[in-house]
Amino acid sequence: MAFKLTWYGHAAFGMDIDGTQVLLDPFFTDNPVAAEKGDDIAADYIIVSHGHGDHVGDTVAIAKRTGAMVISNHEICNWLNRQGVTNVHPQHIGGGYSHPFGYVKLTIAHHGSALPDGTCGGSPAGVLLTPSAGGKVYFACDTGLFHSMKLYGDEGLDLAVLPIGDNFTMGPDDALKAVKLLVPKTVIPVHFDTWDLIAQDPHLWAARVEAETDSKAVVLAPGGVFAL
Ligand code: NI
Ligand code: MN
């Protein structure tokens, strides 16, 4: 029973769930803070939250190299098919499925989802994951604050991963409100400092979280690991 999360920088993650390798939004090429190149990264599954280039990232190349199954919304799965990626599992907002590594539910996200070539990428999503290793993890992915986050928090979250970068997503103030709605045991901030436009002080934010809530805030550096 093991769940190990590695942050590769920006919003890219790798999860080792009882030995199964699951990537989320594997953005390595052109990611100025990437802790990996992605050229030889292992993957059994790849989850793509929405169509933007900083989230689809290297999905096509990694899926073709590894044969990993890509889990995303219906529109992005169709687009991946047209890029030659055939091993896909389409889901959609509010829908969950028991994959071998855990139950994946796509959640609401208020954002855009156009793919890099301009194709409509459907609705953007967050990810509520119940790993087979145990626990419950919520990745808000790219979104603004919304009150229904409380419903995800009601499921009892061991970990929430929230954007704090502002400009494209929640900034620090709204992300702090999100922590209050989600009440996770631990929260990890992401989607900041990749570019000047989303520069933030994650340690200042973490101090605010720990002063105003009972959640523990963990600030990772790119390449950093968190284990449940
Ligand atoms: Ni985005
Ligand atoms: Mn983004």
mmCIF file of C-alpha atoms and ligand atoms in Angstrom:
data_model
loop_
_atom_site.group_PDB
_atom_site.id
_atom_site.type_symbol
_atom_site.label_atom_id
_atom_site.label_comp_id
_atom_site.label_asym_id
_atom_site.label_seq_id
_atom_site.Cartn_x
_atom_site.Cartn_y
_atom_site.Cartn_z
ATOM 1 C CA MET A 1 0.000 0.000 0.000
ATOM 2 C CA ALA A 2 1.880 2.981 -1.199
ATOM 3 C CA PHE A 3 1.097 6.298 -2.822
ATOM 4 C CA LYS A 4 4.027 8.492 -3.799
ATOM 5 C CA LEU A 5 3.537 11.816 -5.557
ATOM 6 C CA THR A 6 6.338 13.584 -7.433
ATOM 7 C CA TRP A 7 5.876 17.193 -8.569
ATOM 8 C CA TYR A 8 7.781 17.813 -11.801
ATOM 9 C CA GLY A 9 7.137 21.564 -11.702
ATOM 10 C CA HIS A 10 4.208 23.740 -12.875
ATOM 11 C CA ALA A 11 1.228 21.342 -12.735
ATOM 12 C CA ALA A 12 2.942 18.123 -13.845
ATOM 13 C CA PHE A 13 2.854 15.149 -11.504
ATOM 14 C CA GLY A 14 3.882 11.546 -11.376
ATOM 15 C CA MET A 15 2.177 9.143 -9.011
ATOM 16 C CA ASP A 16 3.500 5.759 -8.014
ATOM 17 C CA ILE A 17 0.463 3.838 -6.765
ATOM 18 C CA ASP A 18 1.458 0.375 -5.590
ATOM 19 C CA GLY A 19 3.985 0.278 -8.440
ATOM 20 C CA THR A 20 1.686 1.631 -11.179
ATOM 21 C CA GLN A 21 2.995 4.853 -12.738
ATOM 22 C CA VAL A 22 0.331 7.502 -13.330
ATOM 23 C CA LEU A 23 1.230 10.893 -14.838
ATOM 24 C CA LEU A 24 -0.969 13.970 -14.557
ATOM 25 C CA ASP A 25 -0.586 16.825 -17.065
ATOM 26 C CA PRO A 26 2.960 15.808 -18.152
ATOM 27 C CA PHE A 27 4.355 19.146 -19.324
ATOM 28 C CA PHE A 28 8.136 18.784 -19.788
ATOM 29 C CA THR A 29 9.123 20.258 -23.171
ATOM 30 C CA ASP A 30 9.201 24.085 -22.950
ATOM 31 C CA ASN A 31 8.458 23.909 -19.210
ATOM 32 C CA PRO A 32 11.099 26.267 -17.755
ATOM 33 C CA VAL A 33 10.911 24.671 -14.289
ATOM 34 C CA ALA A 34 10.608 21.013 -15.302
ATOM 35 C CA ALA A 35 12.533 18.631 -13.060
ATOM 36 C CA GLU A 36 12.598 15.987 -15.816
ATOM 37 C CA LYS A 37 12.902 15.923 -19.596
ATOM 38 C CA GLY A 38 10.161 13.375 -19.997
ATOM 39 C CA ASP A 39 12.162 11.460 -22.603
ATOM 40 C CA ASP A 40 12.522 8.336 -20.520
ATOM 41 C CA ILE A 41 9.826 8.809 -17.885
ATOM 42 C CA ALA A 42 7.786 5.706 -17.104
ATOM 43 C CA ALA A 43 4.021 5.753 -17.537
ATOM 44 C CA ASP A 44 1.236 3.194 -17.328
ATOM 45 C CA TYR A 45 -1.513 5.842 -17.329
ATOM 46 C CA ILE A 46 -1.625 9.553 -18.187
ATOM 47 C CA ILE A 47 -4.428 11.811 -16.944
ATOM 48 C CA VAL A 48 -4.953 15.065 -18.873
ATOM 49 C CA SER A 49 -7.056 17.699 -17.097
ATOM 50 C CA HIS A 50 -7.661 20.049 -20.043
ATOM 51 C CA GLY A 51 -6.436 20.964 -23.489
ATOM 52 C CA HIS A 52 -3.990 23.788 -22.774
ATOM 53 C CA GLY A 53 -0.413 23.230 -23.880
ATOM 54 C CA ASP A 54 0.990 23.496 -20.350
ATOM 55 C CA HIS A 55 -1.143 20.454 -19.392
ATOM 56 C CA VAL A 56 -1.372 18.272 -22.515
ATOM 57 C CA GLY A 57 2.374 18.872 -22.665
ATOM 58 C CA ASP A 58 4.258 15.780 -23.817
ATOM 59 C CA THR A 59 1.259 13.466 -23.582
ATOM 60 C CA VAL A 60 1.312 12.400 -27.245
ATOM 61 C CA ALA A 61 5.025 11.529 -27.251
ATOM 62 C CA ILE A 62 4.947 9.733 -23.892
ATOM 63 C CA ALA A 63 1.783 7.797 -24.762
ATOM 64 C CA LYS A 64 3.278 6.665 -28.079
ATOM 65 C CA ARG A 65 6.589 5.665 -26.478
ATOM 66 C CA THR A 66 5.126 3.847 -23.464
ATOM 67 C CA GLY A 67 1.709 2.706 -24.698
ATOM 68 C CA ALA A 68 0.243 4.268 -21.540
ATOM 69 C CA MET A 69 -3.539 4.639 -21.464
ATOM 70 C CA VAL A 70 -4.621 8.285 -21.510
ATOM 71 C CA ILE A 71 -7.597 9.275 -19.364
ATOM 72 C CA SER A 72 -9.208 12.585 -20.267
ATOM 73 C CA ASN A 73 -12.479 14.056 -21.417
ATOM 74 C CA HIS A 74 -14.214 12.788 -24.547
ATOM 75 C CA GLU A 75 -13.113 15.683 -26.766
ATOM 76 C CA ILE A 76 -9.428 15.460 -25.805
ATOM 77 C CA CYS A 77 -9.499 11.659 -26.242
ATOM 78 C CA ASN A 78 -10.880 12.150 -29.768
ATOM 79 C CA TRP A 79 -8.112 14.664 -30.496
ATOM 80 C CA LEU A 80 -5.500 12.235 -29.155
ATOM 81 C CA ASN A 81 -6.879 9.548 -31.477
ATOM 82 C CA ARG A 82 -6.223 11.908 -34.383
ATOM 83 C CA GLN A 83 -2.623 12.367 -33.157
ATOM 84 C CA GLY A 84 -2.172 8.594 -33.328
ATOM 85 C CA VAL A 85 -2.753 7.854 -29.635
ATOM 86 C CA THR A 86 -5.281 5.031 -29.610
ATOM 87 C CA ASN A 87 -5.128 3.765 -26.034
ATOM 88 C CA VAL A 88 -7.526 6.245 -24.434
ATOM 89 C CA HIS A 89 -10.270 6.126 -21.835
ATOM 90 C CA PRO A 90 -12.749 8.983 -22.186
ATOM 91 C CA GLN A 91 -14.669 10.198 -19.146
ATOM 92 C CA HIS A 92 -16.478 13.420 -18.404
ATOM 93 C CA ILE A 93 -17.341 15.847 -15.629
ATOM 94 C CA GLY A 94 -18.993 14.120 -12.679
ATOM 95 C CA GLY A 95 -18.202 10.683 -14.043
ATOM 96 C CA GLY A 96 -15.919 8.273 -12.247
ATOM 97 C CA TYR A 97 -14.412 4.941 -13.223
ATOM 98 C CA SER A 98 -12.484 2.276 -11.317
ATOM 99 C CA HIS A 99 -9.158 1.957 -13.082
ATOM 100 C CA PRO A 100 -6.722 -0.675 -11.782
ATOM 101 C CA PHE A 101 -4.783 2.021 -9.838
ATOM 102 C CA GLY A 102 -7.863 3.679 -8.313
ATOM 103 C CA TYR A 103 -11.178 5.426 -8.873
ATOM 104 C CA VAL A 104 -10.841 8.553 -11.002
ATOM 105 C CA LYS A 105 -13.644 11.106 -11.058
ATOM 106 C CA LEU A 106 -13.417 14.176 -13.271
ATOM 107 C CA THR A 107 -14.637 17.234 -11.398
ATOM 108 C CA ILE A 108 -15.760 20.739 -12.237
ATOM 109 C CA ALA A 109 -13.110 23.266 -13.200
ATOM 110 C CA HIS A 110 -13.852 26.808 -14.322
ATOM 111 C CA HIS A 111 -11.298 27.478 -17.032
ATOM 112 C CA GLY A 112 -10.740 26.953 -20.794
ATOM 113 C CA SER A 113 -9.687 23.815 -22.658
ATOM 114 C CA ALA A 114 -8.701 24.668 -26.249
ATOM 115 C CA LEU A 115 -6.014 22.305 -27.537
ATOM 116 C CA PRO A 116 -2.669 23.639 -28.873
ATOM 117 C CA ASP A 117 -3.920 23.543 -32.499
ATOM 118 C CA GLY A 118 -7.117 25.404 -31.588
ATOM 119 C CA THR A 119 -9.372 22.331 -31.490
ATOM 120 C CA CYS A 120 -12.129 22.519 -28.867
ATOM 121 C CA GLY A 121 -10.994 20.447 -25.907
ATOM 122 C CA GLY A 122 -14.391 20.199 -24.242
ATOM 123 C CA SER A 123 -14.751 21.187 -20.606
ATOM 124 C CA PRO A 124 -11.714 21.488 -18.364
ATOM 125 C CA ALA A 125 -11.639 19.174 -15.362
ATOM 126 C CA GLY A 126 -10.175 18.607 -11.963
ATOM 127 C CA VAL A 127 -9.422 15.120 -10.680
ATOM 128 C CA LEU A 128 -10.746 13.412 -7.569
ATOM 129 C CA LEU A 129 -8.681 10.278 -7.094
ATOM 130 C CA THR A 130 -9.270 7.406 -4.696
ATOM 131 C CA PRO A 131 -5.999 5.485 -5.092
ATOM 132 C CA SER A 132 -6.092 1.713 -4.779
ATOM 133 C CA ALA A 133 -3.392 2.251 -2.149
ATOM 134 C CA GLY A 134 -5.948 4.108 0.020
ATOM 135 C CA GLY A 135 -6.649 7.766 0.767
ATOM 136 C CA LYS A 136 -8.361 10.491 -1.245
ATOM 137 C CA VAL A 137 -6.619 13.133 -3.341
ATOM 138 C CA TYR A 138 -8.125 16.154 -5.098
ATOM 139 C CA PHE A 139 -6.300 17.951 -7.882
ATOM 140 C CA ALA A 140 -8.205 21.172 -8.610
ATOM 141 C CA CYS A 141 -6.086 21.617 -11.761
ATOM 142 C CA ASP A 142 -6.583 24.952 -13.547
ATOM 143 C CA THR A 143 -9.654 26.639 -12.102
ATOM 144 C CA GLY A 144 -11.062 29.639 -10.365
ATOM 145 C CA LEU A 145 -12.596 29.312 -6.917
ATOM 146 C CA PHE A 146 -16.055 27.759 -6.771
ATOM 147 C CA HIS A 147 -18.208 26.973 -3.763
ATOM 148 C CA SER A 148 -18.997 23.380 -4.830
ATOM 149 C CA MET A 149 -15.432 22.514 -3.823
ATOM 150 C CA LYS A 150 -17.064 21.959 -0.439
ATOM 151 C CA LEU A 151 -18.805 18.873 -1.882
ATOM 152 C CA TYR A 152 -15.427 17.387 -2.829
ATOM 153 C CA GLY A 153 -14.136 18.243 0.631
ATOM 154 C CA ASP A 154 -17.095 16.385 2.151
ATOM 155 C CA GLU A 155 -15.541 13.151 0.836
ATOM 156 C CA GLY A 156 -12.669 13.586 3.330
ATOM 157 C CA LEU A 157 -9.472 14.610 1.586
ATOM 158 C CA ASP A 158 -6.043 13.440 2.619
ATOM 159 C CA LEU A 159 -4.475 15.780 0.088
ATOM 160 C CA ALA A 160 -5.568 18.722 -2.064
ATOM 161 C CA VAL A 161 -3.384 20.172 -4.814
ATOM 162 C CA LEU A 162 -4.329 23.751 -5.656
ATOM 163 C CA PRO A 163 -3.110 26.400 -8.096
ATOM 164 C CA ILE A 164 -1.979 29.643 -6.439
ATOM 165 C CA GLY A 165 -0.403 31.471 -9.378
ATOM 166 C CA ASP A 166 -3.216 33.966 -10.051
ATOM 167 C CA ASN A 167 -3.790 35.480 -13.527
ATOM 168 C CA PHE A 168 -4.843 32.166 -15.193
ATOM 169 C CA THR A 169 -6.175 30.381 -12.076
ATOM 170 C CA MET A 170 -6.934 31.006 -8.436
ATOM 171 C CA GLY A 171 -4.456 33.272 -6.739
ATOM 172 C CA PRO A 172 -3.303 32.993 -3.134
ATOM 173 C CA ASP A 173 -6.402 34.600 -1.567
ATOM 174 C CA ASP A 174 -8.904 32.423 -3.415
ATOM 175 C CA ALA A 175 -6.736 29.327 -2.940
ATOM 176 C CA LEU A 176 -6.845 29.984 0.812
ATOM 177 C CA LYS A 177 -10.649 30.145 0.587
ATOM 178 C CA ALA A 178 -10.527 26.858 -1.325
ATOM 179 C CA VAL A 179 -8.581 25.233 1.518
ATOM 180 C CA LYS A 180 -11.347 26.331 3.899
ATOM 181 C CA LEU A 181 -13.986 24.698 1.656
ATOM 182 C CA LEU A 182 -11.990 21.510 1.048
ATOM 183 C CA VAL A 183 -10.571 20.973 4.574
ATOM 184 C CA PRO A 184 -7.800 18.629 3.375
ATOM 185 C CA LYS A 185 -5.322 17.134 5.810
ATOM 186 C CA THR A 186 -2.527 18.438 3.584
ATOM 187 C CA VAL A 187 -2.440 20.955 0.752
ATOM 188 C CA ILE A 188 0.255 21.432 -1.913
ATOM 189 C CA PRO A 189 0.393 24.643 -4.009
ATOM 190 C CA VAL A 190 1.188 24.440 -7.726
ATOM 191 C CA HIS A 191 0.915 26.457 -10.975
ATOM 192 C CA PHE A 192 3.152 29.310 -9.728
ATOM 193 C CA ASP A 193 6.641 30.649 -10.591
ATOM 194 C CA THR A 194 6.747 28.874 -13.966
ATOM 195 C CA TRP A 195 6.754 32.309 -15.582
ATOM 196 C CA ASP A 196 6.954 35.822 -14.109
ATOM 197 C CA LEU A 197 3.250 36.267 -14.829
ATOM 198 C CA ILE A 198 2.385 33.721 -12.125
ATOM 199 C CA ALA A 199 5.170 34.499 -9.629
ATOM 200 C CA GLN A 200 4.084 33.919 -6.016
ATOM 201 C CA ASP A 201 5.638 33.257 -2.622
ATOM 202 C CA PRO A 202 4.443 29.732 -1.780
ATOM 203 C CA HIS A 203 5.985 29.836 1.692
ATOM 204 C CA LEU A 204 4.030 32.969 2.587
ATOM 205 C CA TRP A 205 0.881 31.242 1.326
ATOM 206 C CA ALA A 206 1.678 28.102 3.309
ATOM 207 C CA ALA A 207 2.111 30.184 6.465
ATOM 208 C CA ARG A 208 -1.312 31.757 5.891
ATOM 209 C CA VAL A 209 -2.886 28.320 5.393
ATOM 210 C CA GLU A 210 -1.401 27.028 8.625
ATOM 211 C CA ALA A 211 -2.367 30.189 10.561
ATOM 212 C CA GLU A 212 -5.981 30.224 9.357
ATOM 213 C CA THR A 213 -6.863 26.518 8.914
ATOM 214 C CA ASP A 214 -6.057 23.118 10.408
ATOM 215 C CA SER A 215 -4.553 21.928 7.111
ATOM 216 C CA LYS A 216 -0.849 21.294 6.763
ATOM 217 C CA ALA A 217 0.709 23.080 3.780
ATOM 218 C CA VAL A 218 3.623 21.378 2.027
ATOM 219 C CA VAL A 219 5.699 23.423 -0.414
ATOM 220 C CA LEU A 220 7.555 21.190 -2.851
ATOM 221 C CA ALA A 221 10.384 22.248 -5.131
ATOM 222 C CA PRO A 222 10.263 20.801 -8.664
ATOM 223 C CA GLY A 223 11.322 17.180 -8.314
ATOM 224 C CA GLY A 224 9.978 17.084 -4.760
ATOM 225 C CA VAL A 225 8.113 14.064 -3.423
ATOM 226 C CA PHE A 226 5.142 13.679 -1.092
ATOM 227 C CA ALA A 227 3.996 10.307 0.193
ATOM 228 C CA LEU A 228 0.614 9.394 1.664
HETATM 229 NI NI NI B 1 -4.977 25.976 -18.460
HETATM 230 MN MN MN B 2 -2.238 25.921 -16.857
#
